[in-house]
mmCIF file of C-alpha atoms in Angstrom:
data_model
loop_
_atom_site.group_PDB
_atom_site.id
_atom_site.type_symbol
_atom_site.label_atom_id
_atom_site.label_comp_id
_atom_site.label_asym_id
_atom_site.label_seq_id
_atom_site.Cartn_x
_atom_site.Cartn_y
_atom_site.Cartn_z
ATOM 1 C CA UNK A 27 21.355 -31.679 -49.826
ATOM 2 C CA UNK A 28 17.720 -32.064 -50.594
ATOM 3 C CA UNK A 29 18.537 -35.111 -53.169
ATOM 4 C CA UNK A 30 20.549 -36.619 -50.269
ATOM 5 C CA UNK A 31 17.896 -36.525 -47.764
ATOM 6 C CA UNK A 32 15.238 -38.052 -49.890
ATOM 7 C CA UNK A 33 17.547 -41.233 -50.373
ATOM 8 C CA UNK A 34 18.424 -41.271 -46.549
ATOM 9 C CA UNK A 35 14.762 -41.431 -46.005
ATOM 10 C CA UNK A 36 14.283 -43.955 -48.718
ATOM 11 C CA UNK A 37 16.882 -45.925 -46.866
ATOM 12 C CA UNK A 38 15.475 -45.827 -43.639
ATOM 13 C CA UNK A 39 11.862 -46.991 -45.118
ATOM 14 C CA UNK A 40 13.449 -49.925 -47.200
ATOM 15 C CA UNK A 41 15.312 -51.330 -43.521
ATOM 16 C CA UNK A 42 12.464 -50.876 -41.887
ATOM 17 C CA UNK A 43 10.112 -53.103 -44.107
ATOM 18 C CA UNK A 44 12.886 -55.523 -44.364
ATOM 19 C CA UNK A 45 13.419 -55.470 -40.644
ATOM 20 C CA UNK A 46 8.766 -56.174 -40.641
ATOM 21 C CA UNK A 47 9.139 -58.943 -42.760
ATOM 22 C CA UNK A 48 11.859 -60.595 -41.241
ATOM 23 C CA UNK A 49 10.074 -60.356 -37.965
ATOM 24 C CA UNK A 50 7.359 -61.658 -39.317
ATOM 25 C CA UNK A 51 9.157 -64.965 -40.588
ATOM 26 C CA UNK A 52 7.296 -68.498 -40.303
ATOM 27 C CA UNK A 53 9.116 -71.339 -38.723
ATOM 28 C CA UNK A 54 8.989 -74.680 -38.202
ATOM 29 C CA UNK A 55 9.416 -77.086 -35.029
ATOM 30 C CA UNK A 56 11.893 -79.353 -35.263
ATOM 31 C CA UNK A 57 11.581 -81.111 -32.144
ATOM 32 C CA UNK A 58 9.285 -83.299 -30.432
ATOM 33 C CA UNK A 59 7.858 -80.216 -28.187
ATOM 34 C CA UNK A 60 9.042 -76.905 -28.127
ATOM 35 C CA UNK A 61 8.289 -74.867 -24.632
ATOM 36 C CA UNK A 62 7.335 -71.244 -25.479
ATOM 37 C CA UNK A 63 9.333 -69.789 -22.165
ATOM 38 C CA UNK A 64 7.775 -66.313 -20.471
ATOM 39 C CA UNK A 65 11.736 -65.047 -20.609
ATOM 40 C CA UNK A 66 14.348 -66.323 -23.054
ATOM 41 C CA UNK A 67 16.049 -68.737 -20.699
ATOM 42 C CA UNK A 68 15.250 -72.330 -19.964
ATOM 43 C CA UNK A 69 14.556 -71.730 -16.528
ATOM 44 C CA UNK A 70 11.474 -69.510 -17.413
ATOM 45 C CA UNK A 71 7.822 -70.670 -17.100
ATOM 46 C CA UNK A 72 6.631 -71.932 -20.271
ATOM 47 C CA UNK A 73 3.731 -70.287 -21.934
ATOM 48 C CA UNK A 74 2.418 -72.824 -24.005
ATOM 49 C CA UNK A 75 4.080 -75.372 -25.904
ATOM 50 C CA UNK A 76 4.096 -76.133 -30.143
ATOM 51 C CA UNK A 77 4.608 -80.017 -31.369
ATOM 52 C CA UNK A 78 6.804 -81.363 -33.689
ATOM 53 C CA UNK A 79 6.195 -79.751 -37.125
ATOM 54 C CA UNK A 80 3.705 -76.992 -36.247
ATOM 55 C CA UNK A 81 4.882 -73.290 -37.620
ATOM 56 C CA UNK A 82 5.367 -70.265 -35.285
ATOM 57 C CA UNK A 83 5.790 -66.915 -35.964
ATOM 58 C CA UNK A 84 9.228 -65.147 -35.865
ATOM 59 C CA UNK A 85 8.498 -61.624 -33.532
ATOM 60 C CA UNK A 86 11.921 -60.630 -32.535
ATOM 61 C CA UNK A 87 15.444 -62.261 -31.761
ATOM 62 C CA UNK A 88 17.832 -61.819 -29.389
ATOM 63 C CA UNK A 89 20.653 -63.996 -29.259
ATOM 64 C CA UNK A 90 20.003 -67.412 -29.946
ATOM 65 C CA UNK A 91 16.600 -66.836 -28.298
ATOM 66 C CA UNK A 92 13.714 -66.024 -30.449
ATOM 67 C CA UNK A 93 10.542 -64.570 -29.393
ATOM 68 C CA UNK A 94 7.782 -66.215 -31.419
ATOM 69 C CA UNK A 95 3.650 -66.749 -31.369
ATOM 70 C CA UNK A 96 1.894 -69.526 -31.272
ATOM 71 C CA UNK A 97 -1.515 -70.197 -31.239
ATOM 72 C CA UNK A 98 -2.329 -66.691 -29.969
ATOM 73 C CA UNK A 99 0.317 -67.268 -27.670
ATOM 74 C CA UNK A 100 4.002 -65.393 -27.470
ATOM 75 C CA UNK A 101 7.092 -66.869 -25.728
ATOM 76 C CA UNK A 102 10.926 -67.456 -26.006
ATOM 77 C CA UNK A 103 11.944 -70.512 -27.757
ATOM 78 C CA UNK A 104 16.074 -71.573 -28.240
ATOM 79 C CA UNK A 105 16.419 -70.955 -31.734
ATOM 80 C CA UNK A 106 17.719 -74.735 -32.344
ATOM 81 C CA UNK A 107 14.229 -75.562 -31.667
ATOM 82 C CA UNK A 108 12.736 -74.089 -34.907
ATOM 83 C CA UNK A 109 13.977 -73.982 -38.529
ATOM 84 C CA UNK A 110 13.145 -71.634 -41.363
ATOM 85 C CA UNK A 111 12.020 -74.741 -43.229
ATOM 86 C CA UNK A 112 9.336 -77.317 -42.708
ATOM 87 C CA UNK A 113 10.276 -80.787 -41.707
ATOM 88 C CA UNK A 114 10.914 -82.884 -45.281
ATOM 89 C CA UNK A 115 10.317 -86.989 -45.364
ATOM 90 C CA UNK A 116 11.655 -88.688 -48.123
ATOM 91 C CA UNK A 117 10.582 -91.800 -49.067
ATOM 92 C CA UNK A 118 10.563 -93.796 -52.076
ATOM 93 C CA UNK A 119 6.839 -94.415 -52.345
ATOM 94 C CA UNK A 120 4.020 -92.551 -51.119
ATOM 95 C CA UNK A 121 3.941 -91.832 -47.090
ATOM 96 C CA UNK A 122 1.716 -93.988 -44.628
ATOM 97 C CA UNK A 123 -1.367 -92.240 -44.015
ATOM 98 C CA UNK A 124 -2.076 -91.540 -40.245
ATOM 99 C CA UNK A 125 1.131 -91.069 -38.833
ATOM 100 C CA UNK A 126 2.030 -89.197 -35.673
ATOM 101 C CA UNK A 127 3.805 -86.499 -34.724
ATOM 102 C CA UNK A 128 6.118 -88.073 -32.973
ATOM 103 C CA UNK A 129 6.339 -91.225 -35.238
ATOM 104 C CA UNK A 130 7.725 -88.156 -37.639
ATOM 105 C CA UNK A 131 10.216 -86.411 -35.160
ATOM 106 C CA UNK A 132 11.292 -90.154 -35.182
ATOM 107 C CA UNK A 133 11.773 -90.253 -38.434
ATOM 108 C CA UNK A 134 13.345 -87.044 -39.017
ATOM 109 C CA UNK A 135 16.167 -88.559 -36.507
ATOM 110 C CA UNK A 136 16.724 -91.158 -38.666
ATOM 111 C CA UNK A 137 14.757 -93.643 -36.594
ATOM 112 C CA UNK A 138 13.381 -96.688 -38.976
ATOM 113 C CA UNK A 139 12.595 -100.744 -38.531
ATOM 114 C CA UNK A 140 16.478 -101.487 -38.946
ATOM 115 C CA UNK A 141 17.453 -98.522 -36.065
ATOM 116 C CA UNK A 142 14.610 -99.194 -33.775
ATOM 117 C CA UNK A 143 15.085 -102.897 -33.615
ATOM 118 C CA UNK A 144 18.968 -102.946 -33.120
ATOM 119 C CA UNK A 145 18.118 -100.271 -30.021
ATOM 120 C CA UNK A 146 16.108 -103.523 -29.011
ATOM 121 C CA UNK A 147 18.653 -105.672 -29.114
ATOM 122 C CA UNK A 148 20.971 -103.627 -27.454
ATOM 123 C CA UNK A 149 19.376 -102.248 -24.408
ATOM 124 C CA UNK A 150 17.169 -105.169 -23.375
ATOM 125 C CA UNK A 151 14.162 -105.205 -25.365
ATOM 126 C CA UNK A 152 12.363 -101.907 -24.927
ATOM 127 C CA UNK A 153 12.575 -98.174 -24.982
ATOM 128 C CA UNK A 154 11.024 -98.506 -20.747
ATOM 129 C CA UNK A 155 13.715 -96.177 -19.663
ATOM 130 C CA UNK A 156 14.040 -93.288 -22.985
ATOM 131 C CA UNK A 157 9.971 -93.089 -22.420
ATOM 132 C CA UNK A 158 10.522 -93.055 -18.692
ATOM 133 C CA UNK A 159 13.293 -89.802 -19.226
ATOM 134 C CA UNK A 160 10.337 -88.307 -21.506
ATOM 135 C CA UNK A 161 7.983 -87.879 -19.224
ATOM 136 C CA UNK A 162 9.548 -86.660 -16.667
ATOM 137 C CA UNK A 163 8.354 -82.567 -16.022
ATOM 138 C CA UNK A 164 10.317 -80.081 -13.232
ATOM 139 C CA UNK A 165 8.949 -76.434 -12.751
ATOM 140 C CA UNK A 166 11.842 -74.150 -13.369
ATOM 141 C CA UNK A 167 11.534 -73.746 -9.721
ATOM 142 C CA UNK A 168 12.921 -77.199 -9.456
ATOM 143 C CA UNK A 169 15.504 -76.777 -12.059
ATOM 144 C CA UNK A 170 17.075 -73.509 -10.503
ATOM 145 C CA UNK A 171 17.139 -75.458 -7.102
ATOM 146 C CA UNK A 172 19.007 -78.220 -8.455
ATOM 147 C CA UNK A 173 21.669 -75.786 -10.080
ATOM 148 C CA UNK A 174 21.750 -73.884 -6.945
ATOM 149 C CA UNK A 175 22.489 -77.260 -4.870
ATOM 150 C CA UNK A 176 25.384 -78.662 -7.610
ATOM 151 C CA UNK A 177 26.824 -75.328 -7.336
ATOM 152 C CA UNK A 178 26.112 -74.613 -11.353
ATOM 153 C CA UNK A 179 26.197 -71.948 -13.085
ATOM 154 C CA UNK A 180 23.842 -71.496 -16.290
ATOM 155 C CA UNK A 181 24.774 -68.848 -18.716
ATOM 156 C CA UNK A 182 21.162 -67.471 -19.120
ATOM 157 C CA UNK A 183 19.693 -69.888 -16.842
ATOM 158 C CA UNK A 184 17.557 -67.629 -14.738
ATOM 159 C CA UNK A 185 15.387 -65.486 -15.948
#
């Protein structure tokens, strides 16, 4: 009994350092901006945001949402945001010094001279409109309004 107890506590220790160090995993951004949400939903207000590239800090998962920290900073991310690898460029010389971040989430999308100028060709000369989409912000406020008004309904969308 006593022999059985000792490796039932042994047990219990070993999951719970495994369960620490999983919590405690680094990942990587692998989109242009992720949005660190207050509440794992879209819909929630965002916290702070991490760039293309920059590493966050696994905390705790629940779903597909992960709970993460950031710059002092902990929110809910989607975890198809992040990756538990860094972002890898290949080339067959040495890399251009000075690029961007978002020259690299470019590049990671398989953007290059060839794709970017057939896009060019194709849609009258200019990215105007993809840039035009990118910039454009809505509070969550806005967002649930809009769902509300098309009559939607969001699987996790409010928090």
């Amino acid at each position: 009994m006593r022999r059985f107890r000792t490796c039932l506590i042994g047990a219990i220790l070993l999951l719970c350092v495994a369960a620490a160090a999983v919590a405690s995993q680094p990942l990587s951004v692998q989109v242009h901006e992720a949005a660190l949400h207050k509440d794992p939903t879209f819909l929630g207000p965002v916290v702070t945001t991490a760039p293309y590239g920059s590493t966050v800090t696994l905390v705790e998962r629940h779903g597909d949402w992960l709970l993460v920290e950031f710059g002092g900073e902990r929110g809910w991310v989607h975890a198809s945001a992040v990756a538990d690898h860094a972002p890898a460029l290949r080339s067959g010389g040495a890399a251009a010094a000075g690029v961007s971040g978002q020259e690299l989430a470019l590049a990671g999308k398989g953007f290059n001279p060839a794709v970017e100028a057939s896009f060019r060709a194709s849609h009258g000369g200019g990215y105007l409109w993809v840039e035009r989409a990118e910039s454009m912000r809505y509070s969550p406020e806005e967002l649930a309004a809009f769902l509300e008004e098309g009559g939607l309904n969001v699987e996790g969308g409010r928090p």
